[in-house]
Amino acid sequence: MAAAWKRVKANAGSAGVDGRTVSQTAEYLKTDWPRIREELQSGRYRLQPVRRVQIPKDGGGMRELGIPTVSDRLIQQALLQVLQPLIDPTFSGHSYGFRPGRRAHDAVLQAQRHVQAGYRTVVDVDLEKFFDRVNHDILMDRLAKRIEDKAVLRLIRRYLEAGIMGNGVVMERFEGTPQGGPLSPLLANVLLDEVDRELDRRGHRFVRYADDCNVYGRSQKAGERVLEGLRGLYARLHLKVNEAKTAVGLACGRKFLGYCLGQGAEGEVRRAVAHKALDTFKRRMRHMTRRTCGRSLPEVSEQIRRYMPGWKEYFRLAQTPRVFRELDEWLRHRLRALQLKHWRRGRTMFRELTALGANTDQAARIAGNARRWWRNSRYELNRLMPIAYFDRLGMPRLS
C-alpha cells in the first residue's frame, strides 16, 4: 500500500466524486484507513462511482474518461502491483501497450521490421469505443482463468460496476471499463490477449498496442481474409470493429502510434512522423505563438520549452532530420514575427533593430513596413535574430 500511495501521489490527477484532492485524501486516510482496510479484508468495501470527464480528441469528437476517487485509485494501484507480475508474463509477445519494460517505440520498431521483411500490406484494425464496450461477464470469465482468489475477483467486479457520475447523476454501468483508473489497461490486455493468441496460432505477423492492432501480410487479398477473421474473433468478445477507421492497404504511409513508414533509398523502410501528428504539433505551436497572445518572447519561449521536449522525445525515432530542420525554421520565423508585432511602432522598432546590430538603412526599411510582420521576419531578421539568439532564450531545437 505504501508503494501504491507513492505512485498515486506522483501521478497527481484530479479529484473524484468525493471532491478530495491527493493531499486532502492523505489527511482523510490517516483516520479512515483502518476502517477501509477492514472492509477490504471482509469483502464489504464498496468503490464509489467514477466522475465522468470528456476531453477532445485530436481527430474531432470527445473521449470519455472516468476518474475514480483518490482512495479508489490507491486500491486499484495496489491491485495492479500484485496482479501485473502474475498476469503480464502470460501475455503474447506481440502486445506492447501498458506493459512493464515495453513502450510505443518498441511497437513502432517491430512494425518497421515486419514491413522491411516484405510484409508490405497492413490490416489496420480500430475497435469502436473499446473501453466503453468491454463486456463484464466475458472479462471476469477470462480473469477467473488467471486469478483463483474469489475475494479479489469480487473486488474487481465491483470496480467495473461502480457506476459513473455525470452532472450530479449516478448511472449504473453494465459494460465498459473506465479510462482513467490504474487497473483498466491491465484488464484490457487480459481481454484482448485471446485475439493475440489466436493470431499467434495462425502464424500472423502483428503488433498490438492497447486496442490498436496492425496485422502485416504480403497481399491485399490475404489482408482482407485476415480482417474477416478478426471480425469474428472480436465478435466473440462482444467487441465491434470500427469499419470507418479500419482498412487493408499498403503499410507505407499508414499511421501507427503517431508514426508512419515510408520507402527510403535502396528499398529501405524508414520511420517518419505521421502527417496528422505534424499537423497537431503545428496547430499547438500556432496557438502558442499567435501574435495576439500579449506575451513577451521570453514568456512564449518558456511555454514552448515546457511542451516541446516531450514531443521531441516521443518522436525521436523519426528518420527524417530534414522535416525537423524545417519545423525549427518555421517556428523561429513565427517567433521573429511575434517580436516585430510586440515592437509595433516604427520608432520603437528602429531602436530595437539597431540594438540588435542593424544599420540605420536596414532598420529604417523594416520600421517603414512595420505591419508586414511575416515578410520582414523571413527576409530581414534572419541575420539580426539568428539561431544563437534563440539558443540564448533557451528555445529547444527539434533538429
PDB file of C-alpha atoms in Angstrom, residues 268-377:
ATOM      1  CA  GLU A 268      14.943   0.669 -47.012  1.00  0.00           C
ATOM      2  CA  VAL A 269      11.840   1.248 -44.872  1.00  0.00           C
ATOM      3  CA  ARG A 270      12.186   4.410 -42.819  1.00  0.00           C
ATOM      4  CA  ARG A 271      10.272   5.849 -39.876  1.00  0.00           C
ATOM      5  CA  ALA A 272       8.655   9.290 -40.068  1.00  0.00           C
ATOM      6  CA  VAL A 273       6.253  11.413 -38.045  1.00  0.00           C
ATOM      7  CA  ALA A 274       2.731  10.927 -39.395  1.00  0.00           C
ATOM      8  CA  HIS A 275       1.136  13.921 -41.111  1.00  0.00           C
ATOM      9  CA  LYS A 276      -1.621  14.089 -38.512  1.00  0.00           C
ATOM     10  CA  ALA A 277       0.936  14.305 -35.676  1.00  0.00           C
ATOM     11  CA  LEU A 278       2.819  17.049 -37.547  1.00  0.00           C
ATOM     12  CA  ASP A 279      -0.408  18.983 -38.096  1.00  0.00           C
ATOM     13  CA  THR A 280      -1.245  18.683 -34.385  1.00  0.00           C
ATOM     14  CA  PHE A 281       2.222  19.948 -33.427  1.00  0.00           C
ATOM     15  CA  LYS A 282       1.991  22.939 -35.802  1.00  0.00           C
ATOM     16  CA  ARG A 283      -1.515  23.775 -34.574  1.00  0.00           C
ATOM     17  CA  ARG A 284      -0.215  23.778 -30.985  1.00  0.00           C
ATOM     18  CA  MET A 285       2.750  25.989 -31.952  1.00  0.00           C
ATOM     19  CA  ARG A 286       0.492  28.407 -33.847  1.00  0.00           C
ATOM     20  CA  HIS A 287      -1.619  28.782 -30.735  1.00  0.00           C
ATOM     21  CA  MET A 288       1.421  29.417 -28.501  1.00  0.00           C
ATOM     22  CA  THR A 289       2.989  31.929 -30.920  1.00  0.00           C
ATOM     23  CA  ARG A 290      -0.139  33.775 -32.034  1.00  0.00           C
ATOM     24  CA  ARG A 291       0.608  37.481 -32.370  1.00  0.00           C
ATOM     25  CA  THR A 292      -2.422  38.471 -30.253  1.00  0.00           C
ATOM     26  CA  CYS A 293      -1.343  36.498 -27.171  1.00  0.00           C
ATOM     27  CA  GLY A 294       0.044  39.566 -25.356  1.00  0.00           C
ATOM     28  CA  ARG A 295       3.072  37.677 -24.022  1.00  0.00           C
ATOM     29  CA  SER A 296       6.714  38.604 -24.466  1.00  0.00           C
ATOM     30  CA  LEU A 297       9.141  36.457 -26.447  1.00  0.00           C
ATOM     31  CA  PRO A 298      10.802  35.027 -23.277  1.00  0.00           C
ATOM     32  CA  GLU A 299       7.356  34.094 -21.908  1.00  0.00           C
ATOM     33  CA  VAL A 300       6.374  32.349 -25.141  1.00  0.00           C
ATOM     34  CA  SER A 301       9.747  30.575 -25.219  1.00  0.00           C
ATOM     35  CA  GLU A 302       9.155  29.284 -21.699  1.00  0.00           C
ATOM     36  CA  GLN A 303       5.776  27.858 -22.704  1.00  0.00           C
ATOM     37  CA  ILE A 304       7.315  26.118 -25.732  1.00  0.00           C
ATOM     38  CA  ARG A 305      10.150  24.818 -23.552  1.00  0.00           C
ATOM     39  CA  ARG A 306       7.605  23.024 -21.359  1.00  0.00           C
ATOM     40  CA  TYR A 307       5.889  21.355 -24.326  1.00  0.00           C
ATOM     41  CA  MET A 308       8.493  20.608 -26.977  1.00  0.00           C
ATOM     42  CA  PRO A 309      10.941  18.269 -25.139  1.00  0.00           C
ATOM     43  CA  GLY A 310       8.196  15.686 -24.518  1.00  0.00           C
ATOM     44  CA  TRP A 311       7.102  15.797 -28.168  1.00  0.00           C
ATOM     45  CA  LYS A 312      10.709  15.558 -29.331  1.00  0.00           C
ATOM     46  CA  GLU A 313      11.422  12.593 -27.051  1.00  0.00           C
ATOM     47  CA  TYR A 314       8.398  10.665 -28.318  1.00  0.00           C
ATOM     48  CA  PHE A 315       9.238  11.252 -31.982  1.00  0.00           C
ATOM     49  CA  ARG A 316      12.998  10.792 -31.678  1.00  0.00           C
ATOM     50  CA  LEU A 317      12.736   7.552 -33.685  1.00  0.00           C
ATOM     51  CA  ALA A 318      11.836   9.503 -36.831  1.00  0.00           C
ATOM     52  CA  GLN A 319      14.473   9.116 -39.559  1.00  0.00           C
ATOM     53  CA  THR A 320      13.607  12.413 -41.263  1.00  0.00           C
ATOM     54  CA  PRO A 321      16.006  15.121 -39.986  1.00  0.00           C
ATOM     55  CA  ARG A 322      15.014  17.472 -42.819  1.00  0.00           C
ATOM     56  CA  VAL A 323      11.429  17.639 -41.505  1.00  0.00           C
ATOM     57  CA  PHE A 324      12.669  18.648 -38.046  1.00  0.00           C
ATOM     58  CA  ARG A 325      15.007  21.304 -39.511  1.00  0.00           C
ATOM     59  CA  GLU A 326      12.105  22.779 -41.469  1.00  0.00           C
ATOM     60  CA  LEU A 327       9.915  22.815 -38.351  1.00  0.00           C
ATOM     61  CA  ASP A 328      12.676  24.622 -36.436  1.00  0.00           C
ATOM     62  CA  GLU A 329      12.983  27.224 -39.203  1.00  0.00           C
ATOM     63  CA  TRP A 330       9.202  27.676 -39.381  1.00  0.00           C
ATOM     64  CA  LEU A 331       8.957  28.145 -35.614  1.00  0.00           C
ATOM     65  CA  ARG A 332      11.792  30.697 -35.493  1.00  0.00           C
ATOM     66  CA  HIS A 333      10.056  32.524 -38.365  1.00  0.00           C
ATOM     67  CA  ARG A 334       6.883  32.777 -36.269  1.00  0.00           C
ATOM     68  CA  LEU A 335       8.815  33.953 -33.209  1.00  0.00           C
ATOM     69  CA  ARG A 336      10.553  36.703 -35.192  1.00  0.00           C
ATOM     70  CA  ALA A 337       7.169  37.870 -36.492  1.00  0.00           C
ATOM     71  CA  LEU A 338       5.838  37.844 -32.921  1.00  0.00           C
ATOM     72  CA  GLN A 339       8.743  40.013 -31.767  1.00  0.00           C
ATOM     73  CA  LEU A 340       8.163  42.531 -34.561  1.00  0.00           C
ATOM     74  CA  LYS A 341       4.487  42.751 -33.612  1.00  0.00           C
ATOM     75  CA  HIS A 342       5.449  43.500 -29.988  1.00  0.00           C
ATOM     76  CA  TRP A 343       7.689  46.370 -31.070  1.00  0.00           C
ATOM     77  CA  ARG A 344       4.764  47.745 -33.134  1.00  0.00           C
ATOM     78  CA  ARG A 345       5.653  51.396 -33.617  1.00  0.00           C
ATOM     79  CA  GLY A 346       8.267  52.465 -36.108  1.00  0.00           C
ATOM     80  CA  ARG A 347      10.414  54.410 -33.612  1.00  0.00           C
ATOM     81  CA  THR A 348      10.480  51.539 -31.072  1.00  0.00           C
ATOM     82  CA  MET A 349      11.194  49.027 -33.812  1.00  0.00           C
ATOM     83  CA  PHE A 350      14.004  51.210 -35.218  1.00  0.00           C
ATOM     84  CA  ARG A 351      15.630  51.471 -31.791  1.00  0.00           C
ATOM     85  CA  GLU A 352      15.386  47.720 -31.067  1.00  0.00           C
ATOM     86  CA  LEU A 353      16.686  46.738 -34.519  1.00  0.00           C
ATOM     87  CA  THR A 354      19.735  48.975 -34.253  1.00  0.00           C
ATOM     88  CA  ALA A 355      20.397  47.493 -30.801  1.00  0.00           C
ATOM     89  CA  LEU A 356      20.461  44.072 -32.472  1.00  0.00           C
ATOM     90  CA  GLY A 357      23.099  45.291 -34.944  1.00  0.00           C
ATOM     91  CA  ALA A 358      21.080  46.549 -37.908  1.00  0.00           C
ATOM     92  CA  ASN A 359      22.463  49.556 -39.816  1.00  0.00           C
ATOM     93  CA  THR A 360      20.286  52.639 -39.994  1.00  0.00           C
ATOM     94  CA  ASP A 361      19.110  51.967 -43.580  1.00  0.00           C
ATOM     95  CA  GLN A 362      18.070  48.409 -42.785  1.00  0.00           C
ATOM     96  CA  ALA A 363      16.335  49.413 -39.527  1.00  0.00           C
ATOM     97  CA  ALA A 364      14.510  52.241 -41.294  1.00  0.00           C
ATOM     98  CA  ARG A 365      13.385  49.949 -44.116  1.00  0.00           C
ATOM     99  CA  ILE A 366      11.886  47.396 -41.710  1.00  0.00           C
ATOM    100  CA  ALA A 367      10.331  50.039 -39.466  1.00  0.00           C
ATOM    101  CA  GLY A 368       8.830  51.725 -42.534  1.00  0.00           C
ATOM    102  CA  ASN A 369       6.948  48.499 -43.309  1.00  0.00           C
ATOM    103  CA  ALA A 370       6.196  47.768 -39.674  1.00  0.00           C
ATOM    104  CA  ARG A 371       2.986  45.822 -40.252  1.00  0.00           C
ATOM    105  CA  ARG A 372       4.486  43.311 -42.660  1.00  0.00           C
ATOM    106  CA  TRP A 373       5.390  41.006 -39.773  1.00  0.00           C
ATOM    107  CA  TRP A 374       5.621  37.771 -41.718  1.00  0.00           C
ATOM    108  CA  ARG A 375       7.618  39.103 -44.674  1.00  0.00           C
ATOM    109  CA  ASN A 376      10.041  41.086 -42.525  1.00  0.00           C
ATOM    110  CA  SER A 377      10.592  38.178 -40.156  1.00  0.00           C
TER     111      SER A 377
END
